[in-house]
mmCIF file of C-alpha atoms in Angstrom:
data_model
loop_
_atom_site.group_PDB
_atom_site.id
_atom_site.type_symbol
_atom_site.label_atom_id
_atom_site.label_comp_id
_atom_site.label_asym_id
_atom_site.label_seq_id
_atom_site.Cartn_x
_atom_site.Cartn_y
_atom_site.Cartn_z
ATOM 1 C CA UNK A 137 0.000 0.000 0.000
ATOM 2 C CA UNK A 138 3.105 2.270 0.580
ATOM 3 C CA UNK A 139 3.071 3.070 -3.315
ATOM 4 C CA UNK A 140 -0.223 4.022 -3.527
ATOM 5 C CA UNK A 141 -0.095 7.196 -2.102
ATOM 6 C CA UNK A 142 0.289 9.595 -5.595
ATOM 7 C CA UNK A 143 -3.054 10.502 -7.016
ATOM 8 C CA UNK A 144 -3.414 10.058 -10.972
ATOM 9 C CA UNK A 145 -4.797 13.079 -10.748
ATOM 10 C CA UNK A 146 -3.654 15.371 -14.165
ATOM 11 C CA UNK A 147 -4.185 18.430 -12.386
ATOM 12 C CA UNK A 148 -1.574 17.706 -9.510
ATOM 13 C CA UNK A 149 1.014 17.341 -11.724
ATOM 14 C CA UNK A 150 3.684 19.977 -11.585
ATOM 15 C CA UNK A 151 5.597 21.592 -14.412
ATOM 16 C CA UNK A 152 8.349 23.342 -15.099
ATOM 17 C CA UNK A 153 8.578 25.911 -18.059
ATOM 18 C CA UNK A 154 12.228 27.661 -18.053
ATOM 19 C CA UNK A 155 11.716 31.782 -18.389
ATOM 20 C CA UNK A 156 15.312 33.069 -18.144
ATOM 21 C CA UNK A 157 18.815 32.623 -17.561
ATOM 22 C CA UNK A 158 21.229 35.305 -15.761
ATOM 23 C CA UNK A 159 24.882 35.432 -15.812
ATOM 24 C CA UNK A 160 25.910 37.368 -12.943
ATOM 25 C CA UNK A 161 29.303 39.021 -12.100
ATOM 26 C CA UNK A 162 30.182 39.520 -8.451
ATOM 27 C CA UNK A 163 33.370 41.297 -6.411
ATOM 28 C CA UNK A 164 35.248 39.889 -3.770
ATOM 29 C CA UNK A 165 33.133 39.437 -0.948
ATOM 30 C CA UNK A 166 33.235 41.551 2.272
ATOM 31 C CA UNK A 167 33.702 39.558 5.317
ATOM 32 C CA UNK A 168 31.720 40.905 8.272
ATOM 33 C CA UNK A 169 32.788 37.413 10.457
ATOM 34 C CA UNK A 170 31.123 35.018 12.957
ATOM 35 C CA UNK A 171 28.016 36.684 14.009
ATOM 36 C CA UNK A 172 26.685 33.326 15.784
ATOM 37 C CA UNK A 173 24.823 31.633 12.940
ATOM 38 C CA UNK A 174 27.143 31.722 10.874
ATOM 39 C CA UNK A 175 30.265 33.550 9.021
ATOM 40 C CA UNK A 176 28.317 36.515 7.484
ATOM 41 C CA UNK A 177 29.410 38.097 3.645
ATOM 42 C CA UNK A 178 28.463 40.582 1.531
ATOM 43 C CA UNK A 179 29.158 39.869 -2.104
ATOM 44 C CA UNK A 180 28.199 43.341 -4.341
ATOM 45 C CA UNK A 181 27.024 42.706 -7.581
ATOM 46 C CA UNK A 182 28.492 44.336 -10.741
ATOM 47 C CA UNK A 183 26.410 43.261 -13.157
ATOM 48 C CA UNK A 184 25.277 40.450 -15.864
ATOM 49 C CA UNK A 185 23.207 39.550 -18.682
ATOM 50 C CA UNK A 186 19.643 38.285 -19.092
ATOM 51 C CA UNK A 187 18.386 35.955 -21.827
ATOM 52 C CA UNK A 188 15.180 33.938 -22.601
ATOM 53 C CA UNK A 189 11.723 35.536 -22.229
ATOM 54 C CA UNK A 190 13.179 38.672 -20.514
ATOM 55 C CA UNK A 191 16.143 39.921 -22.280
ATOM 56 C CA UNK A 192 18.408 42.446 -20.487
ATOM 57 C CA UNK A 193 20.823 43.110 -18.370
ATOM 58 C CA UNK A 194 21.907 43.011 -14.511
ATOM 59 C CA UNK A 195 22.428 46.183 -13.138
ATOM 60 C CA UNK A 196 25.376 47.157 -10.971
ATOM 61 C CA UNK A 197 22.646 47.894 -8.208
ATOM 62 C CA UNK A 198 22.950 44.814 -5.552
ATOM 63 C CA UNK A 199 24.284 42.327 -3.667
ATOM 64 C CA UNK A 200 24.770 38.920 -2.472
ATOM 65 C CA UNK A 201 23.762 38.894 1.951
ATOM 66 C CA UNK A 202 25.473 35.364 2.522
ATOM 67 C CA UNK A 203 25.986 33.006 5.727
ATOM 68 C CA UNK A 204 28.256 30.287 4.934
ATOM 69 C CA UNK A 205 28.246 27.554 7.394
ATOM 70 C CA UNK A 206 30.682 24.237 7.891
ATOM 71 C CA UNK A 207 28.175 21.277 8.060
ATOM 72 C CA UNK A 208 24.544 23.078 7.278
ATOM 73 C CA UNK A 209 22.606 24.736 3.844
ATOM 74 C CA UNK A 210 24.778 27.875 3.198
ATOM 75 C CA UNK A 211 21.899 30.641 3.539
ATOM 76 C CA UNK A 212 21.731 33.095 0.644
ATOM 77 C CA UNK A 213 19.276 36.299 0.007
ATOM 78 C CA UNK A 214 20.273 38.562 -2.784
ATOM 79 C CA UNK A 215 18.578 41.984 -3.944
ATOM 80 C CA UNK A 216 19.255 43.448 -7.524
ATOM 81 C CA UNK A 217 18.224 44.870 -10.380
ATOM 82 C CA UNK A 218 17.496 44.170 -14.113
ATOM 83 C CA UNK A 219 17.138 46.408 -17.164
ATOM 84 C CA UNK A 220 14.925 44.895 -20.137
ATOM 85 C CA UNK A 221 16.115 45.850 -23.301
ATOM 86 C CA UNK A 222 12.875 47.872 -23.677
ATOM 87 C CA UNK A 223 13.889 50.249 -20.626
ATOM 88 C CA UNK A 224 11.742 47.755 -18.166
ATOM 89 C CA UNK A 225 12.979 47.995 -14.504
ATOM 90 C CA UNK A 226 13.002 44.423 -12.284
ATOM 91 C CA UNK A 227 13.717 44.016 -8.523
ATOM 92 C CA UNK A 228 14.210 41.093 -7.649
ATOM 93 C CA UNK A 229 15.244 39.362 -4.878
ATOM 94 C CA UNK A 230 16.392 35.829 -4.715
ATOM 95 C CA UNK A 231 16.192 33.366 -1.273
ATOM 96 C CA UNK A 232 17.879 30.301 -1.460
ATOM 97 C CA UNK A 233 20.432 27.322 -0.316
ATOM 98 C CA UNK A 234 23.794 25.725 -0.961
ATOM 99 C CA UNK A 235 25.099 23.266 0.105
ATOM 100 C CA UNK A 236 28.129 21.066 -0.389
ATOM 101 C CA UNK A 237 30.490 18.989 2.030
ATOM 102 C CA UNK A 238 32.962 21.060 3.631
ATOM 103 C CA UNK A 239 36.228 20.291 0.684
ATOM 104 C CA UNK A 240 33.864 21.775 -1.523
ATOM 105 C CA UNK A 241 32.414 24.536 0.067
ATOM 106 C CA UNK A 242 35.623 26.397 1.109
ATOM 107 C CA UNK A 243 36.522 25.637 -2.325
ATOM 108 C CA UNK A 244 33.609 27.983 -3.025
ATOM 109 C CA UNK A 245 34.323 29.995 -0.382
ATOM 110 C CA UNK A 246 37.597 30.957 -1.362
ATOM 111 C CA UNK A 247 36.455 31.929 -4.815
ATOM 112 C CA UNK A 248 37.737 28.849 -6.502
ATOM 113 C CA UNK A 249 36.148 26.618 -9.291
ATOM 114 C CA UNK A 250 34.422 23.612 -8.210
ATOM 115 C CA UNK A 251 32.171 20.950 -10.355
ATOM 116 C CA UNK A 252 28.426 22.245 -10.484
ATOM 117 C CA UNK A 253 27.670 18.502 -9.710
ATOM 118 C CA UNK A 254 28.739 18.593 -6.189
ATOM 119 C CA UNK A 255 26.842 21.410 -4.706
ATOM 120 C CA UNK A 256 23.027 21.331 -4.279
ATOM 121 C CA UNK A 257 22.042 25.281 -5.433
ATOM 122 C CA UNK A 258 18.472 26.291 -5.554
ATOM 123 C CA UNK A 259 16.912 29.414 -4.804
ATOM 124 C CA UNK A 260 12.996 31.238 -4.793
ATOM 125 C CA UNK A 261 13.447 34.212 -7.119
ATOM 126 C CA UNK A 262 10.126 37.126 -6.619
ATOM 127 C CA UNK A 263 9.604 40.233 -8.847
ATOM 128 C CA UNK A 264 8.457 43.510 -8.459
ATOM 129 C CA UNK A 265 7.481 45.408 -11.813
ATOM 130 C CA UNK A 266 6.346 48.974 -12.386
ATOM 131 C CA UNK A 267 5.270 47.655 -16.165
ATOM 132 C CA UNK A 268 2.015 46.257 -16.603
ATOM 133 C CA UNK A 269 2.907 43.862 -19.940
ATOM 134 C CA UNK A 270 5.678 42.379 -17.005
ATOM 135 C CA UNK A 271 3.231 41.809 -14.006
ATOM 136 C CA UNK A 272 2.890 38.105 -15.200
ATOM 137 C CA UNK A 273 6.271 37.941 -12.859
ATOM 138 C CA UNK A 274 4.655 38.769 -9.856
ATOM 139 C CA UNK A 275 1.811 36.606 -10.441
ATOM 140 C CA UNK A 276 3.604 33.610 -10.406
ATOM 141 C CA UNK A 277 5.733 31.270 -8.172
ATOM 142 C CA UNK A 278 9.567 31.045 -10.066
ATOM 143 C CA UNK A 279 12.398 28.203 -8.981
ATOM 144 C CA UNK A 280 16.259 28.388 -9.533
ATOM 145 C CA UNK A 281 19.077 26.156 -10.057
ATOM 146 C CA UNK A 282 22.585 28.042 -10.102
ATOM 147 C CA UNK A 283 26.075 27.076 -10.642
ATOM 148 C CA UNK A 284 29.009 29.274 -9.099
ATOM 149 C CA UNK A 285 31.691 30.224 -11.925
ATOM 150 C CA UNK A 286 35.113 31.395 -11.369
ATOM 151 C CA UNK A 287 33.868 35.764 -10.834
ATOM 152 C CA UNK A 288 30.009 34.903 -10.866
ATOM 153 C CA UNK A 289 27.030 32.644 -10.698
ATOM 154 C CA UNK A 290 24.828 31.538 -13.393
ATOM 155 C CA UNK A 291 21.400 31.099 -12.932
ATOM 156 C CA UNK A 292 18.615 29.376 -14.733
ATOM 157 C CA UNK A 293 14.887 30.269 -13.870
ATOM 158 C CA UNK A 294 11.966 27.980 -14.239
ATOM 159 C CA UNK A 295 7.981 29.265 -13.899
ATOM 160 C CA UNK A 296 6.242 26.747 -11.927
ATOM 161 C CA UNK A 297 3.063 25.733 -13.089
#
């Protein structure tokens, strides 16, 4: 009886339908240290490109507000920007995880390349839009995978629905 749990139901089904892809460029982070949960950093954002439904780029208007921890999910909130290639303004800001054992996260830590395959990356982008022909972003709920690269982090967003 244990595999009879999952409905046939159609409409419970969940899909995926990727939207856009961001290559972001970071600085060096700023270390602000052990503040109890964690080593606290700051990782500004200088910019990036935007491709897929939204074209555009990142603007140099945010940052990266990390805690990195040893043997637990690395907690990670950014706030930015994006500029559509029609003059469209995006906030966005992006909660998520990583996590990877500890070789590989101070790998990561220490700004060096590691294989996308052993870190777990996902993240829970939301929008805000002052453009009505964009407000579809706010009315939906958006997933991430991302993959740390060498002076960034490239991200690929799915709508879920």
């Amino acid at each position: 009886m244990a595999d009879d749990w999952q409905s046939d139901d159609p409409n419970l089904e969940l899909g995926l339908e990727r939207v856009m892809e961001l290559d972001v460029e970071v600085e060096s982070p700023i270390e602000i240290g052990d503040t109890g949960d964690g080593q606290r950093r700051i990782i500004p954002i200088l910019g990036g490109t935007v491709t897929g439904k939204i074209e555009g780029e990142v603007l140099d208007a945010g940052a990266d507000y990390q805690i990195y921890r040893d043997r637990r999910p690395s907690e990670l909130v950014a706030k930015y920007a994006i500029e559509t290639t029609d003059g469209d303004r995006i906030y966005v800001e992006n909660r998520g995880m990583r996590f990877a054992d500890l070789e590989v996260s101070e790998r990561i830590r220490e700004g060096k390349p590691v294989d996308p395959e052993d870190v777990y990356f996902c993240s829970v982008p939301e929008f805000e839009v002052a453009t009505p022909e964009l407000e579809w972003l706010e009315n939906r709920i958006f997933v991430a995978t991302g993959t740390r690269q060498p002076k960034g982090v490239r991200l690929a967003i799915y709508q879920v629905g």
